[in-house]
Amino acid sequence: MLTFVGLGLFDEKDISLKGLDAIKNADRVYAEFYTSCLIGTSIEKMERLYSTRIHLLSREDIENNPEWLESAMHEDIVFLTGGDTMVSTTHVDLRIRAHDMGIDTKLIHGASISSAACGLSGLQNYRFGKAATVPYPYISSRGKEVISHTPYDTIRANTIAGLHTMVFLDIDVEKGFMKIPDALEVLLQVEKSRNEGVMKNRLVIGIARAGSEIPAVKCDFAEKLLDFDFGHPLHILLVPASLHFVEAEALVKLAGAPEEILESIEK
């Protein structure tokens, strides 16, 4: 049996009771934190609370060489991930591999940023379109800076369709966790190069450390958030389209948005 357990958003205490029971009854426990990580904890803290050893897996162990998976054919194996367990395509692929090997699988879900961001901001979850990720710019072999236009195109398409956009921020081994102002700089730079107006005078919402006791939630126009300090990671950016009056009121009262946005909303 292979049981996938989502650990939730922030630290080792976010796990569900079902997830904790699965860990305690497992023959072996594995975890990966390259698709998502719990910024408020460590492997050592998790092992103390869960009273078991946790074997940390690399990307190679998951995607290219999952030899450990064979043990689930005759043992109860638990596989831990941050957030909700099946949000990442990598985990869906792993479950399919297990199925093809004749291994039974079970899912124990955890809190996801996809729903938490809606709750913290007040935006309605059914009004979101395709999500996007802002990657760090990089230097090509020709020595030129390369900036992806894909997240900008996604925001543009969602806006035309009247849908909000959830924008994930890059995590790089050398550069670390991308911050909201960094992502906004990238999007505004793309806009300037294309002479378009998707982000100009655009209301955006930045969220940091969702799931912690002191999450940061701030809504303002994109240019004004370039200098806002959201503190420690993880960060995520929301780019709303047109607002329902309840959403607008929530952004003003819960996320510090300018009250002027209420004037343009019809109840």
PDB file of C-alpha atoms in Angstrom, residues 113-202:
ATOM      1  CA  ILE A 113      -2.630  27.302  -1.185  1.00  0.00           C
ATOM      2  CA  SER A 114      -5.188  27.187  -3.990  1.00  0.00           C
ATOM      3  CA  SER A 115      -8.012  27.436  -1.472  1.00  0.00           C
ATOM      4  CA  ALA A 116      -6.127  29.234   1.317  1.00  0.00           C
ATOM      5  CA  ALA A 117      -5.287  32.192  -0.945  1.00  0.00           C
ATOM      6  CA  CYS A 118      -8.984  32.642  -1.692  1.00  0.00           C
ATOM      7  CA  GLY A 119      -9.857  32.577   1.986  1.00  0.00           C
ATOM      8  CA  LEU A 120      -7.152  35.045   2.972  1.00  0.00           C
ATOM      9  CA  SER A 121      -7.941  37.506   0.182  1.00  0.00           C
ATOM     10  CA  GLY A 122     -11.716  37.191  -0.063  1.00  0.00           C
ATOM     11  CA  LEU A 123     -11.658  36.402  -3.777  1.00  0.00           C
ATOM     12  CA  GLN A 124     -14.202  33.796  -4.857  1.00  0.00           C
ATOM     13  CA  ASN A 125     -12.545  30.510  -5.777  1.00  0.00           C
ATOM     14  CA  TYR A 126     -14.816  29.679  -8.720  1.00  0.00           C
ATOM     15  CA  ARG A 127     -13.739  32.862 -10.515  1.00  0.00           C
ATOM     16  CA  PHE A 128     -10.117  31.787 -11.045  1.00  0.00           C
ATOM     17  CA  GLY A 129      -8.778  30.817 -14.447  1.00  0.00           C
ATOM     18  CA  LYS A 130      -5.551  29.075 -15.400  1.00  0.00           C
ATOM     19  CA  ALA A 131      -2.721  29.532 -12.893  1.00  0.00           C
ATOM     20  CA  ALA A 132       0.738  30.777 -13.862  1.00  0.00           C
ATOM     21  CA  THR A 133       4.288  30.711 -12.523  1.00  0.00           C
ATOM     22  CA  VAL A 134       6.817  33.550 -12.768  1.00  0.00           C
ATOM     23  CA  PRO A 135      10.309  32.057 -13.270  1.00  0.00           C
ATOM     24  CA  TYR A 136      13.516  33.911 -12.559  1.00  0.00           C
ATOM     25  CA  PRO A 137      15.054  35.560 -15.644  1.00  0.00           C
ATOM     26  CA  TYR A 138      18.192  33.802 -16.843  1.00  0.00           C
ATOM     27  CA  ILE A 139      21.157  34.509 -19.084  1.00  0.00           C
ATOM     28  CA  SER A 140      21.154  32.639 -22.394  1.00  0.00           C
ATOM     29  CA  SER A 141      24.198  31.067 -24.040  1.00  0.00           C
ATOM     30  CA  ARG A 142      24.481  34.256 -26.086  1.00  0.00           C
ATOM     31  CA  GLY A 143      24.723  36.376 -22.954  1.00  0.00           C
ATOM     32  CA  LYS A 144      21.245  37.884 -23.201  1.00  0.00           C
ATOM     33  CA  GLU A 145      18.720  38.050 -20.372  1.00  0.00           C
ATOM     34  CA  VAL A 146      15.719  35.852 -21.080  1.00  0.00           C
ATOM     35  CA  ILE A 147      12.380  36.688 -19.457  1.00  0.00           C
ATOM     36  CA  SER A 148       9.395  34.383 -19.857  1.00  0.00           C
ATOM     37  CA  HIS A 149       6.272  36.046 -21.280  1.00  0.00           C
ATOM     38  CA  THR A 150       4.072  33.056 -20.417  1.00  0.00           C
ATOM     39  CA  PRO A 151       2.745  34.308 -17.041  1.00  0.00           C
ATOM     40  CA  TYR A 152       1.939  37.688 -18.577  1.00  0.00           C
ATOM     41  CA  ASP A 153       0.052  35.991 -21.423  1.00  0.00           C
ATOM     42  CA  THR A 154      -1.878  33.879 -18.917  1.00  0.00           C
ATOM     43  CA  ILE A 155      -2.900  36.940 -16.895  1.00  0.00           C
ATOM     44  CA  ARG A 156      -3.934  38.702 -20.100  1.00  0.00           C
ATOM     45  CA  ALA A 157      -6.075  35.760 -21.296  1.00  0.00           C
ATOM     46  CA  ASN A 158      -7.727  35.340 -17.899  1.00  0.00           C
ATOM     47  CA  THR A 159      -8.471  39.060 -17.671  1.00  0.00           C
ATOM     48  CA  ILE A 160     -10.188  39.051 -21.063  1.00  0.00           C
ATOM     49  CA  ALA A 161     -12.294  36.101 -19.872  1.00  0.00           C
ATOM     50  CA  GLY A 162     -13.151  37.909 -16.608  1.00  0.00           C
ATOM     51  CA  LEU A 163     -11.168  35.455 -14.492  1.00  0.00           C
ATOM     52  CA  HIS A 164      -8.695  35.971 -11.643  1.00  0.00           C
ATOM     53  CA  THR A 165      -5.143  34.598 -11.882  1.00  0.00           C
ATOM     54  CA  MET A 166      -3.167  32.802  -9.191  1.00  0.00           C
ATOM     55  CA  VAL A 167       0.537  33.403  -9.824  1.00  0.00           C
ATOM     56  CA  PHE A 168       3.083  31.095  -8.210  1.00  0.00           C
ATOM     57  CA  LEU A 169       6.633  32.351  -7.709  1.00  0.00           C
ATOM     58  CA  ASP A 170       9.830  30.585  -8.651  1.00  0.00           C
ATOM     59  CA  ILE A 171      12.016  28.619  -6.244  1.00  0.00           C
ATOM     60  CA  ASP A 172      15.651  28.319  -7.314  1.00  0.00           C
ATOM     61  CA  VAL A 173      18.479  26.463  -5.582  1.00  0.00           C
ATOM     62  CA  GLU A 174      20.872  29.400  -5.985  1.00  0.00           C
ATOM     63  CA  LYS A 175      18.522  32.406  -6.070  1.00  0.00           C
ATOM     64  CA  GLY A 176      16.177  31.140  -3.370  1.00  0.00           C
ATOM     65  CA  PHE A 177      12.490  31.963  -3.006  1.00  0.00           C
ATOM     66  CA  MET A 178      11.186  34.621  -5.366  1.00  0.00           C
ATOM     67  CA  LYS A 179       9.378  37.483  -3.620  1.00  0.00           C
ATOM     68  CA  ILE A 180       6.272  39.343  -4.717  1.00  0.00           C
ATOM     69  CA  PRO A 181       8.096  42.575  -5.709  1.00  0.00           C
ATOM     70  CA  ASP A 182      10.507  40.496  -7.824  1.00  0.00           C
ATOM     71  CA  ALA A 183       7.603  38.862  -9.664  1.00  0.00           C
ATOM     72  CA  LEU A 184       5.928  42.217 -10.237  1.00  0.00           C
ATOM     73  CA  GLU A 185       9.184  43.614 -11.646  1.00  0.00           C
ATOM     74  CA  VAL A 186       9.289  40.768 -14.157  1.00  0.00           C
ATOM     75  CA  LEU A 187       5.651  41.235 -15.212  1.00  0.00           C
ATOM     76  CA  LEU A 188       6.028  45.013 -15.554  1.00  0.00           C
ATOM     77  CA  GLN A 189       9.217  44.564 -17.549  1.00  0.00           C
ATOM     78  CA  VAL A 190       7.399  42.279 -19.988  1.00  0.00           C
ATOM     79  CA  GLU A 191       4.591  44.810 -20.239  1.00  0.00           C
ATOM     80  CA  LYS A 192       7.026  47.624 -21.011  1.00  0.00           C
ATOM     81  CA  SER A 193       8.728  45.598 -23.748  1.00  0.00           C
ATOM     82  CA  ARG A 194       5.364  44.862 -25.369  1.00  0.00           C
ATOM     83  CA  ASN A 195       3.834  48.279 -24.841  1.00  0.00           C
ATOM     84  CA  GLU A 196       0.629  46.748 -23.473  1.00  0.00           C
ATOM     85  CA  GLY A 197      -1.524  47.676 -20.495  1.00  0.00           C
ATOM     86  CA  VAL A 198      -2.428  44.481 -18.662  1.00  0.00           C
ATOM     87  CA  MET A 199      -0.576  45.351 -15.429  1.00  0.00           C
ATOM     88  CA  LYS A 200      -0.695  49.155 -15.597  1.00  0.00           C
ATOM     89  CA  ASN A 201      -2.828  50.571 -12.763  1.00  0.00           C
ATOM     90  CA  ARG A 202      -3.733  46.974 -11.957  1.00  0.00           C
TER      91      ARG A 202
END
